[in-house]
Tab-separated table of C-alpha atoms in Angstrom:
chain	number	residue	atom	x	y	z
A	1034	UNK	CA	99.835	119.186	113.043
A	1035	UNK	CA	103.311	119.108	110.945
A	1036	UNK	CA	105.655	117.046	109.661
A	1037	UNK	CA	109.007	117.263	111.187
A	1038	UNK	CA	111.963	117.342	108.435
A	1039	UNK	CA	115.407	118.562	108.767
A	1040	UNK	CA	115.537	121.984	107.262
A	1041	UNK	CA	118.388	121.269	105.222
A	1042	UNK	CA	115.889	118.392	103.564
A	1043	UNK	CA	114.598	120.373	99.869
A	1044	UNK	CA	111.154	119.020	101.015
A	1045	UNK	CA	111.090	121.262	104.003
A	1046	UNK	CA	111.097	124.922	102.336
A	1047	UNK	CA	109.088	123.062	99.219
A	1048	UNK	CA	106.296	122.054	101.575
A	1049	UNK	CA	106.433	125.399	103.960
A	1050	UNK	CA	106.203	127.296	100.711
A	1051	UNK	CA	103.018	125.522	99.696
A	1052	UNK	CA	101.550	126.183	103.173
A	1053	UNK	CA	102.098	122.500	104.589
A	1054	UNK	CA	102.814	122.849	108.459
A	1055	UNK	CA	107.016	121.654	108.846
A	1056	UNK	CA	108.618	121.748	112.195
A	1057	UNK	CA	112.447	121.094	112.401
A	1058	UNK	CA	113.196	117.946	114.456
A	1059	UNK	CA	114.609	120.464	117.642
A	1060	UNK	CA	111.508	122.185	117.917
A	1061	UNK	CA	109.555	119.272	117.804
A	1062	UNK	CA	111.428	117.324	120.630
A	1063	UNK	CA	110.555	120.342	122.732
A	1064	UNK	CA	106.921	119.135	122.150
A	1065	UNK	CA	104.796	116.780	124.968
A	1066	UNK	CA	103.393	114.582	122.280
A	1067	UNK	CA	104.168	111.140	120.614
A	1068	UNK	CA	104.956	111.664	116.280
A	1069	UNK	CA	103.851	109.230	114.363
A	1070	UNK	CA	107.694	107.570	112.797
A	1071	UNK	CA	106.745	106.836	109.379
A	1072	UNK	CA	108.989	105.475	106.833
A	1073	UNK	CA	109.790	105.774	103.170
A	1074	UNK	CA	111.725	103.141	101.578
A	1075	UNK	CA	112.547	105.330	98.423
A	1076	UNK	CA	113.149	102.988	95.224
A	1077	UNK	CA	112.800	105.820	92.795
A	1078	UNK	CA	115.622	107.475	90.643
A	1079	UNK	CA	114.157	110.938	91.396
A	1080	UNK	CA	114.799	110.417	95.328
A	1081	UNK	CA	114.107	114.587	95.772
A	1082	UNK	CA	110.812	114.548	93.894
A	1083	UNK	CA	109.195	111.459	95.411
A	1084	UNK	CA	110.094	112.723	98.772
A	1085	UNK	CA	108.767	115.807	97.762
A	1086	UNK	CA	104.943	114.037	96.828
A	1087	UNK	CA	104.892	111.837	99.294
A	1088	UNK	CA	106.143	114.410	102.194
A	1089	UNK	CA	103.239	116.325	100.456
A	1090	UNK	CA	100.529	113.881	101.360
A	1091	UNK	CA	101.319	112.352	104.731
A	1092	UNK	CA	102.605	116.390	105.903
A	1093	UNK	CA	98.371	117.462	105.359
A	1094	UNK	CA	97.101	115.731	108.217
A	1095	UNK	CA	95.947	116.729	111.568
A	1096	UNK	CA	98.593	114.322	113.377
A	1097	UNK	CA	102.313	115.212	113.748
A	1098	UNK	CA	104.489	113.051	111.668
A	1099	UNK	CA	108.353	112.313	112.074
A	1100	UNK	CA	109.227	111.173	108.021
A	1101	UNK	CA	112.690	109.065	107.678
A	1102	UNK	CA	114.539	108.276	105.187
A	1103	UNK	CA	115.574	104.579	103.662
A	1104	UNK	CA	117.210	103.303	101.066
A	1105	UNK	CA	118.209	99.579	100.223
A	1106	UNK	CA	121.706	98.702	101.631
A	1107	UNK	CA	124.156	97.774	98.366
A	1108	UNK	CA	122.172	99.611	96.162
A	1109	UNK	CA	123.733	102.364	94.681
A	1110	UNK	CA	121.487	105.597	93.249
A	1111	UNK	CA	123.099	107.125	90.029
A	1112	UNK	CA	120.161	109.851	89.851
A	1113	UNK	CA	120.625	111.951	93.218
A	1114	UNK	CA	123.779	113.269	94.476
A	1115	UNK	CA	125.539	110.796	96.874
A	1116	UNK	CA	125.774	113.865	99.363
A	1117	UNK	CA	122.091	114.386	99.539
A	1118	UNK	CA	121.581	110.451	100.075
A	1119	UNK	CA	124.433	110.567	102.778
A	1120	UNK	CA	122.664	113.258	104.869
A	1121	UNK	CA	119.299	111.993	104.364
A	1122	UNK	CA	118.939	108.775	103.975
A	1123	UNK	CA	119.942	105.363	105.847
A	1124	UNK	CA	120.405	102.055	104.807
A	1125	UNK	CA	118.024	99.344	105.764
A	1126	UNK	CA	120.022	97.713	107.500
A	1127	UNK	CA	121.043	100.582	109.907
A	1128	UNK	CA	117.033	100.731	110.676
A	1129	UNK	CA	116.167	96.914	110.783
A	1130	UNK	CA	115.964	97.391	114.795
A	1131	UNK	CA	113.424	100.088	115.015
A	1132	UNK	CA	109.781	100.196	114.926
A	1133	UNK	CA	107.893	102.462	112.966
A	1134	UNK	CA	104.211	103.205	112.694
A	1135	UNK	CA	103.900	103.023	108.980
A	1136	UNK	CA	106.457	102.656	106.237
A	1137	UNK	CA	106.135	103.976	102.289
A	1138	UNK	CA	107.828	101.440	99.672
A	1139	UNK	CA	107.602	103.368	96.298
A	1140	UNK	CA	107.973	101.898	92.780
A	1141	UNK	CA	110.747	101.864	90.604
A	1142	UNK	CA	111.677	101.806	87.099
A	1143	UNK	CA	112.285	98.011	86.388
A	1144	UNK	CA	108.830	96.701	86.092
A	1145	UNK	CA	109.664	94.844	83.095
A	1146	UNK	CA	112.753	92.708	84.715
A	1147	UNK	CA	111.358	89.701	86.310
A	1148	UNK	CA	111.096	90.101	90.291
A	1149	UNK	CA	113.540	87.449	91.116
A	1150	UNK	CA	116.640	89.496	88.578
A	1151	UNK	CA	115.978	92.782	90.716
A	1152	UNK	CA	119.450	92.838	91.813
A	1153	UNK	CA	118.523	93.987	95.289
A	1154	UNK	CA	115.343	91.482	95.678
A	1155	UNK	CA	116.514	89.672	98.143
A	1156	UNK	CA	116.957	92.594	100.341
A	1157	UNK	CA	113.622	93.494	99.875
A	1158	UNK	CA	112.223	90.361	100.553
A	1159	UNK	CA	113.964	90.795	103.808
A	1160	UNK	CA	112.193	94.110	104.174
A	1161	UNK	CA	108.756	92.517	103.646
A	1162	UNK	CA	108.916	90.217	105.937
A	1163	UNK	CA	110.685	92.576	108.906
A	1164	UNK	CA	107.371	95.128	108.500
A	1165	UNK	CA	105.221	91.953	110.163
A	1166	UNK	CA	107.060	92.418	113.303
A	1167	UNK	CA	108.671	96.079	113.026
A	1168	UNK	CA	105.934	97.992	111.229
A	1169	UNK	CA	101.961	99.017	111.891
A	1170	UNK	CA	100.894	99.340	108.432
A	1171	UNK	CA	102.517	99.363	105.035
A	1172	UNK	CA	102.099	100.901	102.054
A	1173	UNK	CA	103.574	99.351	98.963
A	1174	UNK	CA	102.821	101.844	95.632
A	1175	UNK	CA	103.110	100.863	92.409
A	1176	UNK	CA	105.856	98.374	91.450
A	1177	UNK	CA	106.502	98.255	95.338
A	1178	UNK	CA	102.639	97.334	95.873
A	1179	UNK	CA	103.392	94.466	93.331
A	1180	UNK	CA	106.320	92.310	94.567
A	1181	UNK	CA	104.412	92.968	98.319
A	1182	UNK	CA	101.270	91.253	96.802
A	1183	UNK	CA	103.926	88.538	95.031
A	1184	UNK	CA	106.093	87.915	98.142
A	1185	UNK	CA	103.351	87.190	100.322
A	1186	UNK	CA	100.927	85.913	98.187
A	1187	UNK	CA	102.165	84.673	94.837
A	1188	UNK	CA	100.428	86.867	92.201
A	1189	UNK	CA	102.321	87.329	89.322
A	1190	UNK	CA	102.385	90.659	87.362
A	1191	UNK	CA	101.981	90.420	83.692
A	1192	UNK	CA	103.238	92.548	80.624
A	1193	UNK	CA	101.146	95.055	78.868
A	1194	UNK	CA	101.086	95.436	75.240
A	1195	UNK	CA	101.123	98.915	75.208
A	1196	UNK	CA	101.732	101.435	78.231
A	1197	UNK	CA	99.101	102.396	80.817
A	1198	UNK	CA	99.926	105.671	80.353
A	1199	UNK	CA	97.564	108.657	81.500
A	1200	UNK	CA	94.460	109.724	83.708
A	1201	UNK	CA	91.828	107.181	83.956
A	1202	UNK	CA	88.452	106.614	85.855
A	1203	UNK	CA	88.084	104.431	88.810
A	1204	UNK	CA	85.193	103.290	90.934
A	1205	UNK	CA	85.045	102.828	94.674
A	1206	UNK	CA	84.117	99.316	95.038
A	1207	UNK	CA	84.492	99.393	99.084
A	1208	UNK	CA	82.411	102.514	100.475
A	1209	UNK	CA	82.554	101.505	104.251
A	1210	UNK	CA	86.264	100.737	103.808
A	1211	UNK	CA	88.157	103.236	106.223
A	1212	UNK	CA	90.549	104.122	103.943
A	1213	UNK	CA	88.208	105.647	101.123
A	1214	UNK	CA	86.034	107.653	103.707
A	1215	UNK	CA	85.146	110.722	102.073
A	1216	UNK	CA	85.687	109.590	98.717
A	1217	UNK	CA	83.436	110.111	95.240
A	1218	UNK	CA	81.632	106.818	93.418
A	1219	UNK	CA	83.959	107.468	90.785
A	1220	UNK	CA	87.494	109.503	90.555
A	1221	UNK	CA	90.438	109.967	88.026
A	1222	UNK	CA	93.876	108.614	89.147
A	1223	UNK	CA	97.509	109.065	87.016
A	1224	UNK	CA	98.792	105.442	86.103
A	1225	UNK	CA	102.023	105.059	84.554
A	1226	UNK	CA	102.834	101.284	83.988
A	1227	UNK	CA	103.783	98.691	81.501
A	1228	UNK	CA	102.908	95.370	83.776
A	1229	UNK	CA	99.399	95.068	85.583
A	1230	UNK	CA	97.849	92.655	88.063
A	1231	UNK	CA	94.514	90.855	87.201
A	1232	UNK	CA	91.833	90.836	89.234
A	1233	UNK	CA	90.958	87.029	88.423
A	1234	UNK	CA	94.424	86.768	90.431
A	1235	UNK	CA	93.528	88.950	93.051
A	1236	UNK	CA	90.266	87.406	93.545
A	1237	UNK	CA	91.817	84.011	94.337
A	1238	UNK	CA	93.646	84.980	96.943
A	1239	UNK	CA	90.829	84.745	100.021
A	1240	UNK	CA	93.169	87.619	102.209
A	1241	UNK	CA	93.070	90.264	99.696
A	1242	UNK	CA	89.954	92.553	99.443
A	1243	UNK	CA	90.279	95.207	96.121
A	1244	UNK	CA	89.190	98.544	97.233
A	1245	UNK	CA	89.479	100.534	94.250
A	1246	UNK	CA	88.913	99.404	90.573
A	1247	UNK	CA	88.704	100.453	86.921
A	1248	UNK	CA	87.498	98.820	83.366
A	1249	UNK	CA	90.067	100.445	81.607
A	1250	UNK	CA	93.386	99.382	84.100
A	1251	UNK	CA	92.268	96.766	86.267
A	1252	UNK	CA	92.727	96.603	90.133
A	1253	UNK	CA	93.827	99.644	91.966
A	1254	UNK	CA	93.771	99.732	95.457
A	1255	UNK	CA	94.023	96.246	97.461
A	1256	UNK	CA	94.283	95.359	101.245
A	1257	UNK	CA	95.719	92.877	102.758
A	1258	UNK	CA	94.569	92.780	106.321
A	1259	UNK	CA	96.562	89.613	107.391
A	1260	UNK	CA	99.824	91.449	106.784
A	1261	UNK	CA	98.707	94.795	107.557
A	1262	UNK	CA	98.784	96.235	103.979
A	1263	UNK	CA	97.350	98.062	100.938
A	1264	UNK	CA	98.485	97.910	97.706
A	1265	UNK	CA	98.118	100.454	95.010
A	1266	UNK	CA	99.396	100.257	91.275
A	1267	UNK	CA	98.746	103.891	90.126
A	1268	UNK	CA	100.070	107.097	91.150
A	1269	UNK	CA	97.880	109.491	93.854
A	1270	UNK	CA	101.151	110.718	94.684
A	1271	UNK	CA	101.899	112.690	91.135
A	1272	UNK	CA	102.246	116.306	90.888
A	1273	UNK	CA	100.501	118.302	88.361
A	1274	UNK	CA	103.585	117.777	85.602
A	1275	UNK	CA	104.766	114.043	86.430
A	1276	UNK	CA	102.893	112.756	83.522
A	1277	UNK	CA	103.967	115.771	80.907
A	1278	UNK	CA	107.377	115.126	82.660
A	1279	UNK	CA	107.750	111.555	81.163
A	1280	UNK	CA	105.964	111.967	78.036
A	1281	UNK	CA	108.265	114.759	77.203
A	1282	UNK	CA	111.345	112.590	78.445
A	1283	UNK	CA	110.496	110.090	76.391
A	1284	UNK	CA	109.405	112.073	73.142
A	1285	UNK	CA	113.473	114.062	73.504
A	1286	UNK	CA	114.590	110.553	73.310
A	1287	UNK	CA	112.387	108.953	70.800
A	1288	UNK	CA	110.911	106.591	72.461
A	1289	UNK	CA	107.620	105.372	71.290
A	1290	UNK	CA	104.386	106.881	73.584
A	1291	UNK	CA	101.531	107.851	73.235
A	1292	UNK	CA	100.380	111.196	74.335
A	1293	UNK	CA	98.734	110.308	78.341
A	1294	UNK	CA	94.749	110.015	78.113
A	1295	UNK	CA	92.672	112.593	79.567
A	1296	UNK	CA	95.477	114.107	81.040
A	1297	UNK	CA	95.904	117.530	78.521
A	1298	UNK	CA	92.737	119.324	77.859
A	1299	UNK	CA	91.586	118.439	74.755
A	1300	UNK	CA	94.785	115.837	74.461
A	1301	UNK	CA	96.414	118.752	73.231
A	1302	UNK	CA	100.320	118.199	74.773
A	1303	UNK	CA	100.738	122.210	74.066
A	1304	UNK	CA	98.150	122.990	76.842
A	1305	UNK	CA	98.978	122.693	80.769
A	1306	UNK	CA	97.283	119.369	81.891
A	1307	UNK	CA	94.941	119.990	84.896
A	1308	UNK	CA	94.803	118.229	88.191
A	1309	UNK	CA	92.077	116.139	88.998
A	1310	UNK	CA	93.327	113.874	91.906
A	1311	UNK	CA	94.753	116.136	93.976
A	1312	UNK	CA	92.154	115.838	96.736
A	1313	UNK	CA	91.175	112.351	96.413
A	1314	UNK	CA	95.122	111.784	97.178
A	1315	UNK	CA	95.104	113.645	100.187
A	1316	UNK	CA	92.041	111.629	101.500
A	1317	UNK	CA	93.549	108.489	100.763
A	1318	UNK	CA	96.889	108.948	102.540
A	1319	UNK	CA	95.084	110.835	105.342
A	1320	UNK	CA	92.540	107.998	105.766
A	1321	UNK	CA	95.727	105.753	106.005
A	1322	UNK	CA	97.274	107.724	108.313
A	1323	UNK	CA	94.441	108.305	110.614
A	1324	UNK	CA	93.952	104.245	110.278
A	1325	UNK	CA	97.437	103.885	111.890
A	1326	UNK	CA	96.896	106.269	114.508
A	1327	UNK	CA	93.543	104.214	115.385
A	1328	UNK	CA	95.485	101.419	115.802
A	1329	UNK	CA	99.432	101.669	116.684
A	1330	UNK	CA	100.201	101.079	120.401
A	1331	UNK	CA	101.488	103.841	122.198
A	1332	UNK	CA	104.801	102.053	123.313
A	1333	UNK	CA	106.613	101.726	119.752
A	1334	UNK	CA	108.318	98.522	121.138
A	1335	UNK	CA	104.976	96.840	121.363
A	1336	UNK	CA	104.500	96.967	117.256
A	1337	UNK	CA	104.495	93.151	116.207
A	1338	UNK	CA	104.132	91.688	119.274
């Protein structure tokens, strides 16, 4: 089934190109059937390209999904025209009224500001704590995976010496778990970090189960069943280039990084990196999406009761 976007959305003709199934939001009200409304509270400065990757992922499964649009109130974007955000996007506040099956939060480039000086934290505390009465099932990624586990649960995420920066190996520490059905004993997943959450932390905190794991990065995936959550740090969600897009980024401006681990063949920057998480992404946000669909009522209005 496909995702409905508005065909004016740069996502839509991306996605049809690829061979992703996108119906326009008039043919699909012509349709007999119930869409699933998910949500993406977009945080990042590339608003096009994470709509892009995440439009990617949830657009691949067999259920038809209606994908909107939100950004934080006050905030203003400097990195996306204000006419695209205009025509696609709403502010929370305009939304805080519906329901939605499951909502996105992405990360955001501030990870090293302390979550209390995010200038729209408050707001997004807000949000948090609206998706326990207005939301099925959220899915906080990256940064916005860690101030979900430290608003409702009071882990703290802590500084890295030196940036997580590349492709590393992680291990499936729940195999039954619903949301890794169908995935490998071990996989390779893009992380792209300065701060980290420890699993000592994690581990103390009786509600959270970690799903996905590695020795080199720490905790991965985590759920949160009493608030209807996961949690992920690193980045399923990355195209092909993301990685080679940041390290070059960062090399034109001279800051100090290391080339991305087992990212380039041979760690050779001058060769095109190859992707190895491709289809471990699209079982993860498929699993989740099935999950809601399992599990949402029927009547929208009856999400939270």
């Amino acid at each position: 089934m496909p995702i409905t976007l508005p065909e004016t959305l740069p996502a839509y003709d991306v996605l049809r190109n690829e061979g992703v199934m996108v119906m326009s939001p008039e043919r699909a009200a012509r349709q007999d059937i119930r869409p699933l409304r998910i949500a993406l509270l977009n945080l990042m400065p590339k608003k096009i390209q994470t709509e892009n990757q995440f439009a990617r992922l949830i657009g691949a499964t067999p259920l038809q999904i209606d994908l909107h649009l939100i950004r934080m109130t006050e905030h203003q974007t400097k990195n996306t025209a204000a006419e695209h955000m205009e025509t696609f996007y709403r502010p929370f506040q305009e939304v805080r009224d519906e329901k939605f099956d499951g909502l996105i939060i992405t990360g955001a480039p501030i990870e090293h500001l302390p979550f209390e000086e995010v200038t729209y934290w408050d707001e997004l505390r807000q949000v948090f704590d609206w998706t326990q009465t207005h939301v099925q099932s959220t899915f906080g990624v990256c940064w916005g995976g860690m101030a979900m586990i430290h608003h409702f649960h009071g882990v703290q995420k802590h500084l890295l010496q030196t940036k997580a920066f590349g492709c590393f190996r992680h291990v499936n520490l729940a195999p039954t778990s619903p949301f890794l059905r169908g995935f490998s004993d071990d996989f390779v997943i893009p992380v792209s970090r300065w701060t980290e959450m420890r699993q000592a932390e994690i581990d103390s905190r009786p509600a959270l189960r970690t799903l996905i794991g590695s020795d080199e990065v720490g905790p991965c995936l985590v759920e949160d069943a009493s608030h209807r959550a996961l949690y992920i740090f690193n980045h399923f969600e990355y195209d092909s280039d993301t990685l080679k897009q940041e390290y070059d980024r960062d090399v034109a401006g001279g800051t100090p990084i290391n080339v991305p681990l087992n990212y380039y063949p041979d760690d050779n920057p001058a060769l095109p990196p190859l992707n190895r998480w491709r289809s471990h992404a699209h079982l993860l946000y498929g699993n989740w999406i099935n999950e809601i669909y399992q599990s949402t009522p029927f009547d929208l209005t009856d999400i939270g009761r």
